[in-house]
mmCIF file of C-alpha atoms in Angstrom:
data_model
loop_
_atom_site.group_PDB
_atom_site.id
_atom_site.type_symbol
_atom_site.label_atom_id
_atom_site.label_comp_id
_atom_site.label_asym_id
_atom_site.label_seq_id
_atom_site.Cartn_x
_atom_site.Cartn_y
_atom_site.Cartn_z
ATOM 1 C CA MET A 1 168.560 77.762 107.323
ATOM 2 C CA ARG A 2 168.716 75.860 110.573
ATOM 3 C CA SER A 3 165.361 77.987 111.950
ATOM 4 C CA ALA A 4 163.669 77.157 108.430
ATOM 5 C CA LEU A 5 164.533 73.776 108.911
ATOM 6 C CA TYR A 6 163.288 73.363 112.555
ATOM 7 C CA ILE A 7 160.061 74.816 111.579
ATOM 8 C CA ILE A 8 159.484 72.516 108.130
ATOM 9 C CA ILE A 9 159.876 69.507 110.616
ATOM 10 C CA GLY A 10 157.984 71.038 112.945
ATOM 11 C CA MET A 11 154.743 72.127 110.536
ATOM 12 C CA SER A 12 154.973 68.062 109.515
ATOM 13 C CA LEU A 13 154.788 66.724 112.867
ATOM 14 C CA LEU A 14 151.403 68.829 113.617
ATOM 15 C CA LEU A 15 150.018 67.871 110.120
ATOM 16 C CA PHE A 16 150.345 64.208 110.850
ATOM 17 C CA THR A 17 149.164 64.038 114.630
ATOM 18 C CA SER A 18 146.159 66.163 113.232
ATOM 19 C CA CYS A 19 145.063 63.747 111.126
ATOM 20 C CA GLY A 20 144.113 61.219 113.264
ATOM 21 C CA PRO A 21 141.577 59.344 114.334
ATOM 22 C CA GLN A 22 140.270 62.095 117.005
ATOM 23 C CA ALA A 23 140.317 64.213 114.007
ATOM 24 C CA GLU A 24 138.995 61.693 111.967
ATOM 25 C CA ALA A 25 135.403 61.735 114.476
ATOM 26 C CA GLU A 26 135.324 65.504 114.779
ATOM 27 C CA GLU A 27 135.073 65.846 111.344
ATOM 28 C CA LEU A 28 132.225 62.972 111.710
ATOM 29 C CA VAL A 29 130.346 64.949 114.048
ATOM 30 C CA GLU A 30 130.072 67.720 112.463
ATOM 31 C CA GLN A 31 128.931 66.430 109.025
ATOM 32 C CA PHE A 32 126.218 64.616 110.789
ATOM 33 C CA MET A 33 125.242 67.807 113.379
ATOM 34 C CA GLU A 34 125.413 69.885 109.799
ATOM 35 C CA GLN A 35 122.750 67.575 107.925
ATOM 36 C CA ASN A 36 120.807 66.833 110.422
ATOM 37 C CA MET A 37 119.910 70.231 112.303
ATOM 38 C CA ARG A 38 116.284 71.301 112.547
ATOM 39 C CA GLU A 39 116.815 73.860 109.715
ATOM 40 C CA GLY A 40 118.089 77.505 111.209
ATOM 41 C CA LEU A 41 120.193 76.256 113.956
ATOM 42 C CA GLU A 42 124.016 76.567 113.270
ATOM 43 C CA PRO A 43 125.855 75.610 116.209
ATOM 44 C CA SER A 44 129.166 77.404 116.772
ATOM 45 C CA SER A 45 132.055 77.119 119.541
ATOM 46 C CA LEU A 46 132.276 73.261 119.081
ATOM 47 C CA HIS A 47 134.551 71.492 121.654
ATOM 48 C CA PHE A 48 134.690 67.716 121.540
ATOM 49 C CA THR A 49 136.007 65.718 124.423
ATOM 50 C CA ASP A 50 139.017 63.194 123.516
ATOM 51 C CA ILE A 51 137.639 59.663 121.931
ATOM 52 C CA ASP A 52 137.430 56.751 123.663
ATOM 53 C CA SER A 53 136.029 53.391 122.970
ATOM 54 C CA THR A 54 132.522 51.639 124.960
ATOM 55 C CA HIS A 55 131.265 48.078 125.149
ATOM 56 C CA ALA A 56 127.894 49.591 127.319
ATOM 57 C CA MET A 57 125.691 50.180 123.856
ATOM 58 C CA THR A 58 123.295 47.573 123.488
ATOM 59 C CA ASP A 59 121.710 46.712 120.607
ATOM 60 C CA SER A 60 117.929 48.263 122.300
ATOM 61 C CA ALA A 61 120.144 51.255 123.962
ATOM 62 C CA ILE A 62 121.064 52.323 120.251
ATOM 63 C CA VAL A 63 117.338 51.888 118.800
ATOM 64 C CA SER A 64 116.105 53.465 122.442
ATOM 65 C CA LEU A 65 118.876 56.475 121.580
ATOM 66 C CA ARG A 66 117.195 56.789 118.050
ATOM 67 C CA LEU A 67 113.993 56.732 119.213
ATOM 68 C CA LEU A 68 114.510 59.668 121.950
ATOM 69 C CA ALA A 69 116.309 61.748 118.952
ATOM 70 C CA LYS A 70 113.633 61.616 117.004
ATOM 71 C CA GLN A 71 111.745 63.739 120.039
ATOM 72 C CA GLY A 72 114.568 65.951 120.535
ATOM 73 C CA THR A 73 114.560 69.757 120.106
ATOM 74 C CA ARG A 74 117.542 70.525 118.452
ATOM 75 C CA TYR A 75 117.824 67.794 115.394
ATOM 76 C CA GLN A 76 115.258 66.768 112.659
ATOM 77 C CA GLY A 77 112.771 63.406 113.196
ATOM 78 C CA THR A 78 113.845 62.594 109.754
ATOM 79 C CA ILE A 79 117.522 61.214 111.122
ATOM 80 C CA ARG A 80 118.296 58.181 108.960
ATOM 81 C CA TYR A 81 121.674 55.901 110.285
ATOM 82 C CA ALA A 82 123.665 53.502 108.586
ATOM 83 C CA PRO A 83 122.245 50.071 108.486
ATOM 84 C CA ASP A 84 121.557 48.005 111.567
ATOM 85 C CA GLU A 85 124.111 45.806 112.567
ATOM 86 C CA PRO A 86 125.437 44.447 115.835
ATOM 87 C CA PHE A 87 128.126 46.512 117.769
ATOM 88 C CA LYS A 88 130.074 45.087 120.109
ATOM 89 C CA LYS A 89 132.593 48.061 120.389
ATOM 90 C CA LEU A 90 131.898 51.860 119.414
ATOM 91 C CA ILE A 91 133.901 54.704 120.054
ATOM 92 C CA VAL A 92 132.457 57.853 122.122
ATOM 93 C CA THR A 93 132.715 61.254 121.950
ATOM 94 C CA ARG A 94 130.771 64.520 123.390
ATOM 95 C CA VAL A 95 130.409 67.955 121.984
ATOM 96 C CA ARG A 96 129.971 70.638 123.527
ATOM 97 C CA TYR A 97 128.750 73.973 121.496
ATOM 98 C CA GLU A 98 126.414 77.375 121.274
ATOM 99 C CA LEU A 99 123.505 77.530 119.712
ATOM 100 C CA ASP A 100 122.259 81.671 120.089
ATOM 101 C CA ASP A 101 123.963 82.499 122.809
ATOM 102 C CA GLN A 102 122.985 78.939 125.116
ATOM 103 C CA GLU A 103 125.156 76.045 125.681
ATOM 104 C CA TYR A 104 124.283 72.286 124.949
ATOM 105 C CA SER A 105 126.034 68.864 124.747
ATOM 106 C CA ASP A 106 125.501 65.933 123.069
ATOM 107 C CA THR A 107 126.926 62.517 123.360
ATOM 108 C CA TYR A 108 127.411 60.704 119.926
ATOM 109 C CA TYR A 109 128.986 57.108 119.371
ATOM 110 C CA LEU A 110 130.402 55.819 116.259
ATOM 111 C CA ASP A 111 131.392 53.058 114.572
ATOM 112 C CA MET A 112 134.932 51.642 114.984
ATOM 113 C CA ALA A 113 135.965 52.504 111.704
ATOM 114 C CA LEU A 114 135.065 55.922 111.916
ATOM 115 C CA THR A 115 132.849 55.960 108.900
ATOM 116 C CA ARG A 116 129.503 56.521 110.350
ATOM 117 C CA VAL A 117 127.658 58.123 113.334
ATOM 118 C CA VAL A 118 125.631 55.110 114.783
ATOM 119 C CA ALA A 119 123.807 56.833 118.138
ATOM 120 C CA PHE A 120 123.414 59.974 119.375
ATOM 121 C CA LYS A 121 122.050 61.850 122.609
ATOM 122 C CA GLU A 122 121.266 65.872 123.624
ATOM 123 C CA ASN A 123 122.639 65.871 127.300
#
């Protein structure tokens, strides 16, 4: 009886910890990749770095990253981002993944509310 109680408590703790900001960021990036990768490309074996915050992104750097993304090879050139606004602080994470048995990585910059991708770059 006690072991069942410990299992329930342990599972509950795992549930609460997996729904935090890291999981939200990963889900947001996965959705973005699914919606914006070129047709026929399906990434597998996704591995994320821990999220962090950055003040280093300027508005002009965001514009530059968005322009570079249009020239990239793995994503569509018609990506639509959320409306421009000044961002003082962003969440950053990197994802490693495989496409056709080749490894790639991208860096994503997310808004602080973890509701949208502000910019990204193919590494």
